[in-house]
Coordinates of C-alpha atoms in Angstrom, one line a residue:
Chain A
X1 CA 87.7 -93.5 140.8
X2 CA 90.7 -95.4 139.9
X3 CA 92.9 -93.8 142.5
X4 CA 90.4 -95.0 144.9
X5 CA 90.0 -98.5 143.7
X6 CA 93.9 -98.8 143.7
X7 CA 94.0 -97.8 147.5
X8 CA 91.2 -100.0 148.6
X9 CA 91.7 -103.2 146.2
X10 CA 94.8 -104.3 148.4
X11 CA 92.1 -104.3 151.4
X12 CA 90.8 -107.8 149.9
X13 CA 94.4 -109.1 148.8
X14 CA 96.8 -108.3 151.5
X15 CA 96.8 -110.1 154.7
X16 CA 99.0 -107.3 156.6
X17 CA 96.6 -104.5 155.4
X18 CA 93.6 -106.0 156.1
X19 CA 94.8 -106.7 159.7
X20 CA 95.8 -103.2 160.1
X21 CA 92.6 -101.6 158.8
X22 CA 90.7 -103.8 160.9
X23 CA 92.9 -102.9 164.0
X24 CA 92.6 -99.1 163.0
X25 CA 88.8 -99.4 162.7
X26 CA 88.5 -100.9 166.2
X27 CA 90.8 -98.2 167.5
X28 CA 88.8 -95.3 165.7
X29 CA 85.5 -96.7 166.8
X30 CA 86.4 -97.1 170.7
X31 CA 88.5 -94.0 171.2
X32 CA 86.1 -91.8 169.1
X33 CA 82.9 -93.0 171.1
X34 CA 84.9 -92.7 174.8
X35 CA 86.5 -89.3 173.6
X36 CA 83.2 -87.6 173.3
X37 CA 83.1 -87.7 177.3
X38 CA 86.6 -86.7 177.7
X39 CA 85.7 -83.3 175.4
X40 CA 82.6 -82.6 176.8
X41 CA 83.8 -82.9 180.4
X42 CA 86.8 -80.5 179.5
X43 CA 89.3 -83.1 180.2
X44 CA 90.7 -83.5 176.8
X45 CA 94.4 -83.7 178.2
X46 CA 93.5 -86.5 180.6
X47 CA 94.0 -88.8 177.4
X48 CA 97.4 -87.6 177.2
X49 CA 98.4 -88.3 180.7
X50 CA 96.9 -91.7 180.4
X51 CA 98.9 -92.8 177.3
X52 CA 102.1 -91.5 178.5
X53 CA 101.5 -93.2 181.6
X54 CA 100.7 -96.4 180.0
X55 CA 104.4 -96.7 179.0
X56 CA 106.0 -98.1 182.3
X57 CA 102.8 -100.6 182.4
X58 CA 103.8 -102.0 179.3
X59 CA 107.4 -102.5 180.3
X60 CA 106.5 -103.6 183.6
X61 CA 104.1 -106.1 182.3
X62 CA 106.9 -107.6 180.1
X63 CA 109.4 -107.8 183.0
X64 CA 107.3 -109.5 185.4
X65 CA 105.5 -112.1 182.9
X66 CA 108.3 -112.0 180.2
X67 CA 105.6 -112.6 177.7
X68 CA 104.8 -110.7 174.6
X69 CA 101.2 -111.5 174.3
X70 CA 99.2 -108.2 173.2
X71 CA 96.4 -108.8 176.1
X72 CA 99.2 -108.9 178.7
X73 CA 100.9 -105.9 177.5
X74 CA 97.8 -103.9 177.2
X75 CA 96.6 -105.2 180.7
X76 CA 99.8 -103.6 182.0
X77 CA 99.2 -100.3 179.9
X78 CA 95.8 -100.1 181.1
X79 CA 96.9 -100.9 184.8
X80 CA 99.2 -98.0 184.6
X81 CA 97.2 -95.9 182.8
X82 CA 94.4 -96.2 185.4
X83 CA 96.9 -95.7 188.2
X84 CA 97.7 -92.5 186.7
X85 CA 94.2 -91.3 186.6
X86 CA 93.7 -92.3 190.3
X87 CA 96.7 -90.3 190.9
X88 CA 95.4 -87.1 189.1
X89 CA 91.9 -87.5 191.0
X90 CA 93.6 -88.0 194.4
X91 CA 95.9 -84.9 193.9
X92 CA 93.3 -82.4 192.8
X93 CA 90.8 -84.0 195.3
X94 CA 92.4 -81.7 198.2
X95 CA 92.2 -78.7 196.1
X96 CA 96.1 -78.1 196.9
X97 CA 97.2 -78.9 193.3
X98 CA 95.4 -77.5 190.1
X99 CA 93.9 -80.0 187.8
X100 CA 96.3 -79.2 184.7
X101 CA 99.4 -79.0 187.2
X102 CA 98.5 -82.8 188.4
X103 CA 98.0 -84.0 185.0
X104 CA 101.6 -82.2 184.1
X105 CA 103.2 -84.0 186.9
X106 CA 101.5 -87.3 186.5
X107 CA 102.1 -87.6 182.8
X108 CA 105.9 -86.6 183.2
X109 CA 106.6 -88.8 186.3
X110 CA 105.0 -92.1 184.7
X111 CA 106.5 -91.6 181.2
X112 CA 109.9 -90.6 182.8
X113 CA 109.7 -94.1 184.7
X114 CA 108.6 -95.8 181.3
X115 CA 111.6 -94.5 179.5
X116 CA 113.9 -95.4 182.4
X117 CA 112.4 -99.1 182.4
X118 CA 112.5 -99.3 178.5
X119 CA 116.1 -98.0 178.3
X120 CA 117.0 -100.9 180.8
X121 CA 114.9 -103.5 178.9
X122 CA 116.6 -102.7 175.6
X123 CA 119.6 -103.9 176.6
X124 CA 118.2 -107.4 177.2
X125 CA 118.1 -109.1 173.9
X126 CA 114.8 -110.5 174.8
X127 CA 113.1 -107.1 175.0
X128 CA 114.4 -106.0 171.6
X129 CA 112.9 -109.0 169.9
X130 CA 109.5 -108.1 171.9
X131 CA 109.8 -104.8 170.2
X132 CA 108.2 -102.6 173.1
X133 CA 110.0 -99.7 171.7
X134 CA 107.3 -99.9 169.1
X135 CA 104.5 -98.7 171.6
X136 CA 106.5 -95.3 171.8
X137 CA 105.5 -94.4 168.2
X138 CA 103.4 -97.2 167.5
X139 CA 104.0 -99.8 164.5
X140 CA 101.0 -100.8 162.8
X141 CA 102.5 -103.5 160.9
X142 CA 103.3 -105.6 164.0
X143 CA 99.5 -106.3 164.3
X144 CA 98.4 -109.7 163.8
X145 CA 94.9 -111.2 163.8
X146 CA 95.2 -112.1 167.4
X147 CA 95.8 -108.4 168.3
X148 CA 93.0 -107.1 166.6
X149 CA 90.9 -109.5 168.5
X150 CA 92.3 -108.4 171.8
X151 CA 91.5 -104.8 170.7
X152 CA 88.0 -105.6 169.7
X153 CA 87.5 -107.7 173.1
X154 CA 88.6 -104.8 175.1
X155 CA 86.7 -102.3 172.8
X156 CA 83.4 -104.1 173.1
X157 CA 83.8 -104.1 176.9
X158 CA 84.4 -100.1 176.8
X159 CA 81.3 -99.6 174.4
X160 CA 79.1 -101.7 176.5
X161 CA 79.9 -99.4 179.5
X162 CA 78.7 -96.5 177.7
X163 CA 75.6 -98.2 176.6
X164 CA 74.8 -99.5 180.3
X165 CA 75.5 -96.2 182.0
X166 CA 74.4 -93.8 179.4
X167 CA 72.1 -91.5 181.3
X168 CA 74.5 -91.6 184.3
X169 CA 77.5 -90.7 182.3
X170 CA 75.5 -88.1 180.6
X171 CA 74.7 -86.4 184.0
X172 CA 78.3 -86.9 185.3
X173 CA 79.2 -84.6 182.1
X174 CA 76.7 -82.0 182.4
X175 CA 76.0 -81.6 186.1
X176 CA 77.8 -83.9 188.5
X177 CA 77.0 -81.9 191.6
X178 CA 73.4 -82.4 190.9
X179 CA 73.6 -86.1 190.3
X180 CA 75.2 -86.3 193.8
X181 CA 72.4 -84.9 195.3
X182 CA 70.2 -87.3 193.4
X183 CA 72.3 -89.9 195.4
X184 CA 73.9 -91.6 192.5
X185 CA 77.5 -92.5 193.2
X186 CA 79.1 -89.9 191.2
X187 CA 82.7 -90.4 192.3
X188 CA 82.4 -94.0 191.3
X189 CA 81.0 -93.3 188.1
X190 CA 83.9 -90.9 187.4
X191 CA 86.2 -93.5 188.1
X192 CA 84.6 -96.2 186.0
X193 CA 84.3 -93.6 183.1
X194 CA 87.9 -93.0 183.3
X195 CA 88.8 -96.6 183.5
X196 CA 86.6 -97.1 180.0
X197 CA 88.8 -94.1 178.5
X198 CA 92.0 -96.0 179.9
X199 CA 90.7 -98.9 177.8
X200 CA 90.1 -97.0 174.9
X201 CA 93.5 -95.8 174.8
X202 CA 95.2 -99.2 175.6
X203 CA 93.8 -100.3 172.5
X204 CA 95.4 -97.8 170.2
X205 CA 98.9 -98.0 171.8
X206 CA 100.2 -100.4 169.4
X207 CA 99.1 -98.7 166.3
X208 CA 99.4 -95.1 167.0
X209 CA 101.8 -95.1 170.2
X210 CA 101.8 -93.3 173.5
X211 CA 102.9 -90.1 172.1
X212 CA 100.1 -89.5 169.5
X213 CA 97.4 -91.4 170.9
X214 CA 95.5 -88.9 172.6
X215 CA 95.0 -87.3 169.2
X216 CA 92.5 -90.4 168.6
X217 CA 90.7 -89.5 171.5
X218 CA 90.1 -85.8 171.4
X219 CA 90.1 -85.1 167.5
X220 CA 87.1 -87.2 166.5
X221 CA 84.9 -85.6 169.2
X222 CA 86.1 -82.3 168.5
X223 CA 85.1 -82.5 165.0
X224 CA 81.5 -84.4 166.0
X225 CA 80.9 -81.5 168.5
X226 CA 80.5 -79.3 165.4
X227 CA 78.1 -81.3 163.3
X228 CA 75.4 -82.1 166.2
X229 CA 73.7 -80.9 169.1
X230 CA 72.6 -84.3 170.4
X231 CA 74.9 -86.4 172.6
X232 CA 73.7 -89.8 171.0
X233 CA 74.7 -88.3 167.7
X234 CA 77.8 -86.8 168.7
X235 CA 78.9 -90.3 170.2
X236 CA 78.2 -92.1 167.1
X237 CA 79.7 -89.5 164.6
X238 CA 82.7 -89.5 166.8
X239 CA 83.2 -92.8 166.4
X240 CA 82.6 -92.8 162.6
X241 CA 85.3 -90.3 162.2
X242 CA 87.6 -92.2 164.3
X243 CA 87.0 -95.3 161.9
X244 CA 87.4 -92.9 158.7
X245 CA 90.7 -91.8 159.8
X246 CA 91.7 -95.2 160.9
X247 CA 90.9 -96.7 157.7
X248 CA 91.9 -93.9 155.2
X249 CA 95.3 -93.4 157.3
X250 CA 95.9 -97.1 157.1
X251 CA 95.3 -97.1 153.3
X252 CA 97.3 -94.1 152.5
X253 CA 100.4 -95.0 154.6
X254 CA 100.2 -98.3 152.7
X255 CA 100.1 -96.7 149.3
X256 CA 103.4 -94.7 150.0
X257 CA 106.5 -96.1 151.1
X258 CA 108.1 -95.2 154.1
X259 CA 104.8 -93.6 155.6
X260 CA 104.3 -94.6 159.2
X261 CA 100.7 -95.7 159.8
X262 CA 100.1 -94.1 163.1
X263 CA 101.0 -90.6 162.4
X264 CA 99.3 -90.7 159.0
X265 CA 96.0 -91.7 160.8
X266 CA 96.6 -88.8 163.1
X267 CA 96.9 -86.5 159.8
X268 CA 93.8 -88.1 158.8
X269 CA 91.6 -87.4 161.9
X270 CA 93.4 -83.7 161.9
X271 CA 91.9 -83.1 158.3
X272 CA 88.6 -84.1 159.8
X273 CA 89.1 -81.7 162.5
X274 CA 89.9 -78.9 160.2
X275 CA 87.2 -79.3 157.7
X276 CA 84.6 -79.6 160.5
X277 CA 85.9 -76.5 162.3
X278 CA 85.6 -74.6 158.9
X279 CA 82.5 -75.6 157.2
X280 CA 80.1 -77.5 159.7
X281 CA 76.7 -75.9 159.4
X282 CA 75.9 -73.3 162.5
X283 CA 79.0 -74.0 164.3
X284 CA 81.5 -73.8 161.5
X285 CA 83.9 -70.6 161.1
X286 CA 82.6 -70.2 157.2
X287 CA 79.0 -70.5 158.2
X288 CA 79.4 -68.0 160.8
X289 CA 81.0 -65.5 158.5
X290 CA 78.2 -66.0 156.0
X291 CA 75.6 -65.4 158.7
X292 CA 77.4 -62.4 159.9
X293 CA 77.5 -61.0 156.3
X294 CA 73.9 -61.3 155.8
X295 CA 73.1 -59.6 159.0
X296 CA 75.4 -56.7 158.1
X297 CA 73.8 -56.7 154.3
X298 CA 70.3 -56.6 155.9
X299 CA 71.1 -53.7 158.5
X300 CA 72.7 -51.7 155.5
X301 CA 69.3 -52.2 153.6
X302 CA 67.5 -50.9 156.4
X303 CA 69.5 -48.0 156.8
X304 CA 68.9 -47.4 152.9
X305 CA 65.1 -47.2 153.9
X306 CA 64.4 -50.8 152.5
X307 CA 62.4 -53.1 154.1
X308 CA 64.6 -56.2 155.3
X309 CA 64.2 -59.3 153.6
Chain B
X1 CA 54.6 -79.0 216.5
X2 CA 55.8 -81.1 213.4
X3 CA 59.1 -82.2 212.7
X4 CA 61.1 -79.0 211.2
X5 CA 62.1 -79.1 207.5
X6 CA 65.6 -78.3 208.2
X7 CA 67.6 -78.2 211.6
X8 CA 71.2 -77.0 211.4
X9 CA 73.2 -77.1 214.8
X10 CA 76.7 -75.5 215.5
X11 CA 77.7 -75.9 212.0
X12 CA 81.0 -74.9 211.0
X13 CA 83.1 -75.0 207.9
X14 CA 86.5 -73.8 206.6
X15 CA 88.2 -73.8 203.3
X16 CA 91.8 -74.6 204.2
X17 CA 92.4 -71.7 207.1
X18 CA 89.5 -69.4 206.4
X19 CA 86.3 -70.0 208.0
X20 CA 83.3 -70.0 205.5
X21 CA 80.6 -70.7 208.0
X22 CA 81.0 -70.4 212.0
X23 CA 78.7 -72.1 214.5
X24 CA 75.4 -71.7 212.5
X25 CA 72.3 -72.4 214.6
X26 CA 69.2 -72.4 212.2
X27 CA 65.6 -74.1 212.0
X28 CA 63.3 -73.8 209.1
X29 CA 59.7 -75.3 209.8
X30 CA 57.8 -77.0 207.0
X31 CA 55.8 -75.2 204.8
X32 CA 58.2 -71.8 205.0
X33 CA 59.2 -69.9 202.5
X34 CA 62.5 -68.7 203.5
X35 CA 65.1 -66.4 201.7
X36 CA 69.2 -66.4 202.8
X37 CA 70.8 -63.2 202.3
X38 CA 74.0 -61.6 203.0
X39 CA 77.0 -60.6 200.9
X40 CA 79.5 -62.2 198.5
X41 CA 81.3 -65.0 200.6
X42 CA 79.0 -64.8 203.5
X43 CA 78.6 -68.6 202.8
X44 CA 74.9 -68.9 201.6
X45 CA 75.8 -71.3 198.7
X46 CA 78.0 -73.5 200.9
X47 CA 75.3 -73.5 203.5
X48 CA 73.0 -75.1 200.7
X49 CA 75.8 -77.4 199.8
X50 CA 76.3 -78.5 203.3
X51 CA 72.8 -79.4 203.7
X52 CA 72.8 -81.4 200.3
X53 CA 76.1 -83.1 201.4
X54 CA 77.8 -81.7 198.6
X55 CA 80.8 -80.3 201.0
X56 CA 81.7 -81.7 204.3
X57 CA 81.3 -79.7 207.3
X58 CA 84.4 -79.3 210.0
X59 CA 81.5 -79.9 212.6
X60 CA 77.8 -79.5 213.5
X61 CA 74.8 -81.5 212.5
X62 CA 72.3 -81.1 209.8
X63 CA 68.9 -82.8 209.8
X64 CA 66.4 -82.9 207.1
X65 CA 62.8 -83.5 208.1
X66 CA 64.6 -84.7 211.2
X67 CA 66.8 -87.2 209.3
X68 CA 70.3 -87.3 208.1
X69 CA 70.1 -86.1 204.6
X70 CA 71.1 -89.4 202.7
X71 CA 68.0 -91.1 204.3
X72 CA 65.5 -88.6 203.1
X73 CA 67.3 -87.5 199.5
X74 CA 64.2 -88.3 197.6
X75 CA 62.5 -85.5 199.9
X76 CA 64.8 -82.9 198.8
X77 CA 65.4 -80.8 195.4
X78 CA 68.2 -78.8 194.5
X79 CA 68.3 -75.9 192.0
X80 CA 72.0 -75.2 191.7
X81 CA 73.2 -72.0 190.5
X82 CA 72.6 -71.3 186.5
X83 CA 76.1 -70.7 185.9
X84 CA 77.4 -74.0 187.7
X85 CA 77.1 -75.9 184.1
X86 CA 78.2 -75.7 180.6
X87 CA 75.1 -74.5 178.8
X88 CA 76.8 -75.6 175.6
X89 CA 76.3 -79.3 176.4
X90 CA 74.9 -81.2 173.4
X91 CA 71.3 -81.8 174.7
X92 CA 67.7 -80.2 174.8
X93 CA 65.5 -78.7 177.3
X94 CA 63.5 -82.0 177.9
X95 CA 66.4 -84.1 178.6
X96 CA 67.9 -81.5 180.9
X97 CA 64.4 -81.6 183.0
X98 CA 64.3 -85.4 182.6
X99 CA 67.7 -85.7 184.6
X100 CA 65.5 -84.8 187.7
X101 CA 64.2 -88.2 187.6
X102 CA 67.4 -90.1 187.1
X103 CA 67.5 -91.1 190.7
X104 CA 63.9 -92.6 190.7
X105 CA 64.5 -94.4 187.1
X106 CA 67.2 -96.9 188.4
X107 CA 70.2 -98.4 186.9
X108 CA 70.3 -99.5 183.4
X109 CA 67.0 -98.0 182.4
X110 CA 66.1 -95.0 180.2
X111 CA 63.4 -92.6 180.8
X112 CA 60.0 -93.7 179.3
X113 CA 56.8 -92.3 178.4
X114 CA 55.7 -91.7 182.2
X115 CA 58.8 -89.7 182.7
X116 CA 58.4 -87.7 179.9
X117 CA 54.7 -86.7 180.8
X118 CA 56.1 -85.6 183.9
X119 CA 58.9 -83.5 182.6
X120 CA 56.5 -82.1 180.3
X121 CA 54.1 -81.1 183.0
X122 CA 56.9 -79.6 185.2
X123 CA 57.7 -77.7 182.0
X124 CA 54.2 -76.3 181.4
X125 CA 54.5 -75.2 185.0
X126 CA 57.4 -72.9 184.3
X127 CA 55.9 -71.8 181.3
X128 CA 58.3 -73.2 178.6
X129 CA 56.7 -76.2 177.5
X130 CA 57.0 -75.2 173.8
X131 CA 60.8 -75.1 174.3
X132 CA 60.9 -78.7 175.1
X133 CA 63.0 -79.6 172.0
X134 CA 65.2 -76.4 172.3
X135 CA 68.9 -77.1 172.2
X136 CA 70.0 -75.8 175.8
X137 CA 72.7 -73.5 174.4
X138 CA 70.2 -71.4 172.6
X139 CA 68.2 -70.3 176.0
X140 CA 68.2 -66.9 177.5
X141 CA 69.0 -66.7 181.1
X142 CA 65.4 -66.8 182.4
X143 CA 64.8 -69.7 180.2
X144 CA 67.8 -71.7 181.7
X145 CA 66.6 -70.9 185.4
X146 CA 63.1 -72.1 184.2
X147 CA 64.5 -75.4 182.8
X148 CA 66.5 -75.6 186.2
X149 CA 63.6 -75.5 188.3
X150 CA 61.6 -77.8 186.1
X151 CA 64.3 -80.3 186.6
X152 CA 63.8 -79.7 190.7
X153 CA 59.9 -79.7 190.3
X154 CA 59.8 -83.2 188.7
X155 CA 61.6 -84.5 191.8
X156 CA 58.2 -83.8 193.7
X157 CA 60.3 -83.2 196.9
X158 CA 59.1 -81.7 200.2
X159 CA 62.1 -79.5 200.5
X160 CA 63.2 -77.3 197.9
X161 CA 66.9 -75.6 198.3
X162 CA 67.4 -73.0 195.6
X163 CA 70.8 -70.8 194.8
X164 CA 69.8 -67.7 193.4
X165 CA 67.1 -68.5 190.9
X166 CA 66.2 -65.1 190.4
X167 CA 69.9 -64.1 189.5
X168 CA 70.0 -62.0 186.3
X169 CA 66.4 -63.1 185.0
X170 CA 64.2 -60.9 183.4
X171 CA 61.3 -59.5 185.3
X172 CA 58.7 -62.0 183.5
X173 CA 60.6 -65.0 184.5
X174 CA 61.1 -63.1 187.9
X175 CA 57.3 -62.9 188.1
X176 CA 56.9 -66.7 187.3
X177 CA 59.5 -68.3 189.6
X178 CA 58.0 -66.1 192.4
X179 CA 54.3 -67.7 191.8
X180 CA 55.9 -71.1 191.6
X181 CA 57.5 -70.7 195.1
X182 CA 54.1 -69.2 196.5
X183 CA 52.5 -72.4 194.8
X184 CA 54.9 -74.8 196.4
X185 CA 54.4 -73.4 199.7
X186 CA 50.6 -73.4 199.4
X187 CA 51.0 -77.2 198.9
X188 CA 52.7 -77.4 202.0
X189 CA 56.3 -77.6 200.8
X190 CA 59.5 -75.9 202.4
X191 CA 61.5 -73.8 200.1
X192 CA 64.8 -72.3 200.7
X193 CA 65.9 -69.5 198.6
X194 CA 69.4 -68.0 198.3
X195 CA 68.3 -64.1 197.2
X196 CA 70.7 -61.0 196.7
X197 CA 68.2 -58.6 196.1
X198 CA 67.4 -56.6 199.3
X199 CA 64.6 -54.4 197.7
X200 CA 62.5 -57.1 196.8
X201 CA 63.2 -59.6 199.7
X202 CA 60.3 -58.5 201.9
X203 CA 57.9 -58.6 199.3
X204 CA 58.8 -62.2 197.9
X205 CA 59.5 -64.0 201.3
X206 CA 57.9 -64.7 205.0
X207 CA 61.3 -65.1 206.8
X208 CA 64.9 -64.7 206.2
X209 CA 68.3 -66.0 207.4
X210 CA 70.8 -63.2 207.6
X211 CA 74.2 -64.6 207.1
X212 CA 77.7 -63.4 206.9
X213 CA 80.0 -66.4 207.9
X214 CA 78.0 -66.2 211.3
X215 CA 74.4 -66.1 211.6
X216 CA 73.7 -62.5 212.2
X217 CA 69.9 -62.9 212.4
X218 CA 66.6 -65.4 211.7
X219 CA 63.0 -65.2 211.9
X220 CA 60.2 -63.3 210.1
X221 CA 60.8 -60.6 207.8
X222 CA 59.1 -58.1 209.4
X223 CA 61.0 -58.7 212.8
X224 CA 64.6 -59.5 211.6
X225 CA 64.8 -57.3 208.4
X226 CA 65.9 -54.3 210.4
X227 CA 68.4 -51.6 209.3
X228 CA 70.5 -52.5 212.2
X229 CA 70.7 -56.1 211.4
X230 CA 71.4 -55.5 207.8
X231 CA 74.1 -53.2 208.6
X232 CA 75.5 -55.7 210.8
X233 CA 75.4 -58.1 207.7
X234 CA 76.7 -56.0 205.1
X235 CA 79.4 -54.3 207.5
X236 CA 78.9 -51.1 205.2
X237 CA 80.3 -53.2 202.2
X238 CA 77.2 -51.9 200.3
X239 CA 76.0 -48.5 199.7
X240 CA 73.1 -48.6 201.6
X241 CA 69.4 -49.1 200.6
X242 CA 67.0 -46.9 202.3
X243 CA 65.3 -48.3 205.2
X244 CA 63.6 -51.7 203.9
X245 CA 60.0 -51.3 202.8
X246 CA 57.4 -53.2 204.5
X247 CA 55.0 -55.4 202.4
X248 CA 54.8 -55.0 198.4

């Protein structure tokens, strides 16, 4: 109990910690909710491509505007991430290149350009001050209140998108071909959903960084799937797991010296996944073992001529 | 004579360099119950998809009830192959059936009481109303197929296009589905079914299209379903069925 209060108390006292915790909450909430769709559609790796592709966008946004305002940089990230998804979609459209090949190509090409731009910018003093390299691995301590507002603003757009296009996104994830026969513009909906996923990713870049961000998209959803068979519950639970990981990761990293926030958050969400894979009812490994064990017992009983219980 | 339910003219399609459908001419009259038969890779599913606008033909023309498909979309309903979706998706049977109404519900709205009643009615027709709340990953193959059929029935269309609805289902489900197909036909609907089983085909269907990239033959089963035509369709690629039986 005391450990917990020692962890939580600084939340109310420490401005930086409170800001970072709020930021991680927004990031966990939005990436958790949107990640559900990436996981259900078997497109878990698209998050990795989008987040890596965001790097040149951030660098270009700074290069063009000279501004270090978070909204500007995140819009740059968003534009590049979005362009990367469109590239993947376009390349796979004519079936000449497979989906995973396209992902790998786009990810590395964009990330490579990003690193080139970043290296170039590092040689100019202004960029070093702007701390663009923090976007690589994330640096939560650089978050200020204004950043959190920007994240919340972008995040509420992404969440509103899920609410407005709830049934269309469900159909897109389950049976897109059938949706097309109904006359629904499935390709446009696909682009829209990908855009919202890119928004969710852009939100987390400053805290978690481009390298680890895709974990925040996939892991909460993968954990949530273990606990429920309803899409709405899965989206909610995934968002909750995201928040849980965000806040606990922030608190733990603040309690120990030299523990970076982004990777700690990712560790926290990994623990949630591991626990869910093992212990969730019905789908968890432990549960299945037990049911299998009971079945074998029942069978053995029958062999002994006893009625099965 | 009324407008044909389906008219296909000079339809050709290719994936890369390989022709999938070649110069198909085919007409389905309204109220027909038609099977499409042919070996694997004959283009049966592709033909259905071309009608539904899911794939773009290289050349040719397709008319549904005399119009391009996009103008009469709500008059046609599609039952895709059962294996075309991931049944581990987190949703239940009723929810899948409701998807058949998503085109009519309109943007930003959710299915309401009226839609639920319609969906339940369709589930009663296919005999799985008691499974409405069942998680779809827990369904048997036959139950999955009934769910897909119910999703098409709620669309209340005039033309039904079904891709192998009898593939891998149990005998009871097969009987139920055939009853529903006949019922649709007696209500004046047109039903086109991709069907694999040559043994049952003459019993279940009035007319047939024998397809193997090209149209081999089409017409009333009793005229077209000859050993000669079947041999041409399957090109000795199956150990041959005994001479197809007439009637059931």
